[in-house]
CSV table of C-alpha atoms and ligand atoms in Angstrom, one decimal:
chain,number,residue,atom,x,y,z
A,1,MET,CA,158.9,11.5,22.7
A,2,GLN,CA,155.5,12.1,23.9
A,3,HIS,CA,154.6,11.0,27.5
A,4,GLN,CA,151.6,12.2,29.5
A,5,LEU,CA,152.2,12.7,33.4
A,6,PRO,CA,149.3,11.1,35.4
A,7,HIS,CA,147.6,14.1,37.8
A,8,PRO,CA,144.5,14.3,40.0
A,9,ASN,CA,142.9,17.0,37.3
A,10,GLY,CA,143.9,15.2,34.3
A,11,PRO,CA,146.9,13.6,32.6
A,12,ILE,CA,149.5,16.3,31.4
A,13,PRO,CA,151.5,15.6,28.1
A,14,TYR,CA,155.4,16.3,27.9
A,15,CYS,CA,158.0,15.6,25.6
A,16,LEU,CA,160.7,13.8,26.9
A,17,LYS,CA,164.5,14.4,26.2
A,18,THR,CA,167.3,12.1,27.6
A,19,SER,CA,170.6,12.4,27.0
A,20,PRO,CA,173.2,10.1,28.4
A,21,ARG,CA,175.8,12.9,29.5
A,22,ARG,CA,172.6,15.0,31.5
A,23,ARG,CA,173.1,14.6,35.5
A,24,THR,CA,170.2,16.5,36.2
A,25,VAL,CA,166.0,17.3,35.6
A,26,GLY,CA,165.3,20.3,33.2
A,27,MET,CA,161.8,21.6,32.7
A,28,ARG,CA,160.7,24.2,29.6
A,29,ILE,CA,157.8,25.6,28.4
A,30,ASP,CA,157.5,27.3,25.1
A,31,ASP,CA,155.2,26.7,22.2
A,32,SER,CA,155.3,23.0,22.0
A,33,GLY,CA,154.0,22.7,26.0
A,34,LEU,CA,156.3,21.0,28.6
A,35,THR,CA,159.5,19.5,27.9
A,36,VAL,CA,161.3,17.7,30.1
A,37,HIS,CA,165.3,16.9,29.6
A,38,ALA,CA,166.3,14.1,31.8
A,39,PRO,CA,169.4,11.6,32.6
A,40,THR,CA,169.0,8.9,30.0
A,41,ARG,CA,169.7,6.2,33.0
A,42,LEU,CA,166.7,8.4,35.3
A,43,GLY,CA,163.5,5.5,35.5
A,44,LYS,CA,160.5,6.4,34.4
A,45,LYS,CA,158.9,6.2,38.0
A,46,THR,CA,161.2,7.9,39.5
A,47,LEU,CA,161.5,11.3,36.9
A,48,GLU,CA,157.6,11.3,37.4
A,49,SER,CA,157.8,11.6,41.0
A,50,MET,CA,159.8,14.7,40.3
A,51,LEU,CA,157.8,15.8,38.1
A,52,LEU,CA,155.0,15.4,40.5
A,53,GLN,CA,156.4,17.2,43.1
A,54,ARG,CA,156.6,20.6,40.6
A,55,ALA,CA,152.9,19.9,39.6
A,56,ASP,CA,151.7,23.3,40.7
A,57,TRP,CA,154.6,24.8,38.5
A,58,ILE,CA,153.7,23.1,35.5
A,59,VAL,CA,149.9,23.4,35.6
A,60,THR,CA,150.3,27.3,36.8
A,61,LYS,CA,153.1,27.9,33.6
A,62,LEU,CA,150.9,25.9,31.4
A,63,GLY,CA,147.9,27.8,32.0
A,64,GLU,CA,150.0,31.0,32.0
A,65,TRP,CA,151.5,30.0,28.2
A,66,ARG,CA,147.7,28.8,27.2
A,67,ALA,CA,146.3,31.8,28.5
A,68,LYS,CA,148.8,34.1,26.1
A,69,GLN,CA,147.8,31.7,22.8
A,70,VAL,CA,144.1,33.9,23.4
A,71,PRO,CA,143.5,35.4,20.1
A,72,ALA,CA,142.7,39.1,19.6
A,73,MET,CA,139.6,40.0,19.8
A,74,ALA,CA,137.9,40.5,16.1
A,75,TRP,CA,134.7,42.8,17.7
A,76,ARG,CA,132.2,41.1,15.1
A,77,ASP,CA,128.8,39.5,15.7
A,78,GLY,CA,129.4,36.1,17.4
A,79,GLU,CA,132.3,36.9,19.5
A,80,ARG,CA,133.0,35.0,22.5
A,81,LEU,CA,133.1,37.7,25.6
A,82,LEU,CA,133.7,36.7,29.5
A,83,PHE,CA,131.4,38.5,31.9
A,84,LEU,CA,131.5,37.2,36.0
A,85,GLY,CA,133.0,34.1,34.4
A,86,ASN,CA,130.6,33.1,31.9
A,87,GLU,CA,131.1,33.1,28.7
A,88,ILE,CA,128.6,35.5,26.2
A,89,ALA,CA,127.8,35.8,22.5
A,90,LEU,CA,128.5,39.3,21.3
A,91,CYS,CA,125.1,39.5,18.8
A,92,LEU,CA,125.6,42.3,16.8
A,93,THR,CA,122.7,43.4,14.5
A,94,THR,CA,122.1,46.9,12.6
A,95,ASP,CA,119.4,49.6,13.9
A,96,LEU,CA,119.5,52.8,12.6
A,97,ARG,CA,119.7,54.0,16.3
A,98,SER,CA,122.2,52.8,18.2
A,99,ARG,CA,120.0,50.6,21.1
A,100,LYS,CA,120.9,49.7,24.5
A,101,PRO,CA,122.4,46.6,24.9
A,102,ALA,CA,120.4,43.9,26.7
A,103,LEU,CA,122.0,40.5,28.0
A,104,GLU,CA,120.0,37.8,27.5
A,105,ALA,CA,120.5,34.4,27.8
A,106,GLY,CA,123.9,34.3,27.3
A,107,ARG,CA,124.1,36.6,25.1
A,108,LEU,CA,124.9,40.8,24.6
A,109,LEU,CA,122.0,41.8,22.2
A,110,TRP,CA,123.6,45.2,20.6
A,111,ALA,CA,121.9,47.4,17.6
A,112,LEU,CA,124.3,50.0,16.1
A,113,PRO,CA,124.2,51.6,13.1
A,114,THR,CA,127.6,50.3,12.1
A,115,PRO,CA,127.8,47.3,13.6
A,116,GLU,CA,130.5,46.5,10.8
A,117,GLN,CA,133.1,49.2,12.2
A,118,ALA,CA,134.8,47.3,14.8
A,119,ASP,CA,136.6,50.5,16.8
A,120,ILE,CA,133.5,51.3,17.6
A,121,VAL,CA,132.0,48.4,18.5
A,122,ALA,CA,135.4,47.3,20.4
A,123,ARG,CA,134.4,51.1,22.2
A,124,LYS,CA,131.2,50.5,23.2
A,125,VAL,CA,131.7,47.0,24.7
A,126,VAL,CA,134.3,48.5,26.9
A,127,GLN,CA,131.8,51.2,28.2
A,128,TRP,CA,129.5,48.9,28.8
A,129,TYR,CA,131.5,46.5,30.9
A,130,ARG,CA,133.2,49.7,33.1
A,131,ARG,CA,129.2,50.8,33.7
A,132,GLU,CA,128.4,46.8,35.1
A,133,ALA,CA,131.9,47.5,36.8
A,134,MET,CA,131.4,50.0,38.5
A,135,VAL,CA,127.6,48.8,40.1
A,136,ASP,CA,128.8,45.5,40.5
A,137,PHE,CA,131.9,46.6,42.8
A,138,THR,CA,130.4,49.4,44.7
A,139,ARG,CA,128.1,46.7,46.1
A,140,ARG,CA,130.4,44.3,46.5
A,141,ILE,CA,132.7,46.7,48.5
A,142,GLU,CA,130.1,48.4,50.2
A,143,LEU,CA,128.7,45.1,51.8
A,144,LEU,CA,132.2,43.9,52.8
A,145,ALA,CA,132.8,47.4,54.1
A,146,ALA,CA,130.3,46.7,56.6
A,147,ARG,CA,131.1,43.2,57.1
A,148,LEU,CA,134.5,44.4,58.1
A,149,GLY,CA,133.4,47.8,59.7
A,150,VAL,CA,135.3,50.2,57.1
A,151,ALA,CA,134.4,53.1,54.7
A,152,PRO,CA,136.3,53.4,51.8
A,153,SER,CA,136.2,57.3,51.2
A,154,ALA,CA,135.9,56.7,47.3
A,155,ILE,CA,135.4,53.7,45.0
A,156,ALA,CA,136.5,54.1,41.3
A,157,LEU,CA,137.6,52.1,38.9
A,158,SER,CA,141.4,51.3,37.1
A,159,SER,CA,142.8,50.2,34.0
A,160,ALA,CA,146.3,49.3,35.4
A,161,ARG,CA,147.8,46.8,33.3
A,162,THR,CA,149.6,45.2,35.8
A,163,ARG,CA,147.2,45.5,39.2
A,164,TRP,CA,143.8,44.4,39.9
A,165,GLY,CA,143.4,46.7,42.5
A,166,SER,CA,144.6,49.3,44.8
A,167,CYS,CA,144.1,51.4,48.0
A,168,ASN,CA,145.7,54.6,48.8
A,169,SER,CA,146.4,56.0,52.5
A,170,ARG,CA,143.0,58.7,51.2
A,171,GLY,CA,141.1,55.7,51.9
A,172,GLU,CA,140.3,55.4,47.9
A,173,ILE,CA,139.8,51.9,46.3
A,174,ARG,CA,139.9,51.3,42.9
A,175,LEU,CA,139.2,47.9,41.0
A,176,ASN,CA,140.3,47.1,37.7
A,177,TRP,CA,137.1,47.2,35.1
A,178,ARG,CA,138.4,43.7,33.2
A,179,LEU,CA,137.7,41.9,36.4
A,180,ILE,CA,134.4,42.4,36.0
A,181,GLN,CA,134.5,39.7,32.9
A,182,ALA,CA,136.0,37.0,36.2
A,183,PRO,CA,134.1,34.9,38.5
A,184,PRO,CA,132.3,36.9,40.9
A,185,HIS,CA,134.9,34.7,43.9
A,186,LEU,CA,137.4,36.3,42.1
A,187,ILE,CA,136.2,40.3,42.3
A,188,HIS,CA,135.5,39.0,45.9
A,189,TYR,CA,138.7,38.1,46.7
A,190,VAL,CA,140.4,41.4,45.2
A,191,ALA,CA,137.7,43.7,46.8
A,192,ALA,CA,138.4,41.9,50.3
A,193,HIS,CA,142.2,42.5,49.2
A,194,GLU,CA,141.9,46.2,49.0
A,195,LEU,CA,139.2,46.9,52.3
A,196,ALA,CA,141.7,45.0,54.2
A,197,HIS,CA,144.0,47.8,53.6
A,198,LEU,CA,142.0,50.4,55.4
A,199,LYS,CA,142.8,48.5,58.3
A,200,GLU,CA,146.5,47.3,57.6
A,201,MET,CA,148.4,49.2,55.0
A,202,ASN,CA,150.8,46.5,54.3
A,203,HIS,CA,151.0,42.6,53.3
A,204,SER,CA,151.9,41.6,57.0
A,205,PRO,CA,150.7,38.3,58.4
A,206,ARG,CA,148.2,40.6,60.3
A,207,PHE,CA,146.8,41.9,57.3
A,208,TRP,CA,146.5,38.5,55.6
A,209,ALA,CA,144.7,37.0,58.0
A,210,ILE,CA,141.6,40.2,57.6
A,211,VAL,CA,141.9,38.7,53.9
A,212,GLU,CA,141.4,35.3,55.4
A,213,ARG,CA,138.7,36.5,57.6
A,214,LEU,CA,136.2,37.8,54.8
A,215,CYS,CA,137.7,35.1,52.2
A,216,PRO,CA,138.7,32.1,53.5
A,217,ASP,CA,139.8,30.5,50.0
A,218,TYR,CA,142.2,33.5,49.1
A,219,LEU,CA,145.3,32.1,48.5
A,220,ALA,CA,143.6,29.9,45.5
A,221,ALA,CA,141.6,33.0,44.6
A,222,ARG,CA,144.9,34.6,43.8
A,223,HIS,CA,146.8,31.6,42.1
A,224,GLU,CA,143.5,31.3,39.7
A,225,LEU,CA,143.4,35.5,39.1
A,226,LYS,CA,147.0,35.1,37.9
A,227,THR,CA,146.3,32.0,35.7
A,228,LEU,CA,143.6,33.6,33.9
A,229,SER,CA,145.5,36.9,33.9
A,230,ALA,CA,145.8,36.9,30.3
A,231,ARG,CA,142.5,36.2,29.0
A,232,LEU,CA,141.4,39.4,31.1
A,233,HIS,CA,143.4,41.9,29.7
A,234,ARG,CA,141.9,40.7,25.8
A,235,LEU,CA,139.9,43.4,26.5
A,236,GLY,CA,140.9,47.1,26.3
B,1,ZN,ZN1,147.6,44.7,48.3
């Protein structure tokens, strides 16, 4: 049966399955959303207060599940893209000469000789993202580095599948170019995290204290980034 769990960020729909033989409450998140298995005799109030205690976990898992439902890019005119946390529309037109793309009023305007060739469009858009990422990340890292009194030896882009940033013992910092799709405060967090490694090459409490100085909301940012991850990996 379909139920709604009241939650400050909006009700969470769930499917309740009860059994007289069951002794514990179990939760599962899959293609049909959240399913709760509970003993028949458990009252609804008790059950919902138990579920609310795990609300953070449920919201995270539902977010991850929803993000996985993100359809693959089709690379055609009208495609929705993300840039610095904003939705932008890819507007393709035909022009014999390949023109420079322009970001205008929520649209990425691009004239190409063959806008119907999805692989070429994909490659060009990714190149554009990488260029924008380099400019944005460099400025952000330089400003934060000055605040922290450190100086990275090099700033580069990465395209790792599992990491948003890295810092090595030579003082080189890499940020994943896909981050340029994310809201600025998330890029800020990853930049702060990697720069803090120039002072502490570990994840000790001392390290997190440095991150917190640059990014007081780092815990929320880390969580948000995890939720957004599948969406950001749609590109490239
Ligand atoms: Zn780290």
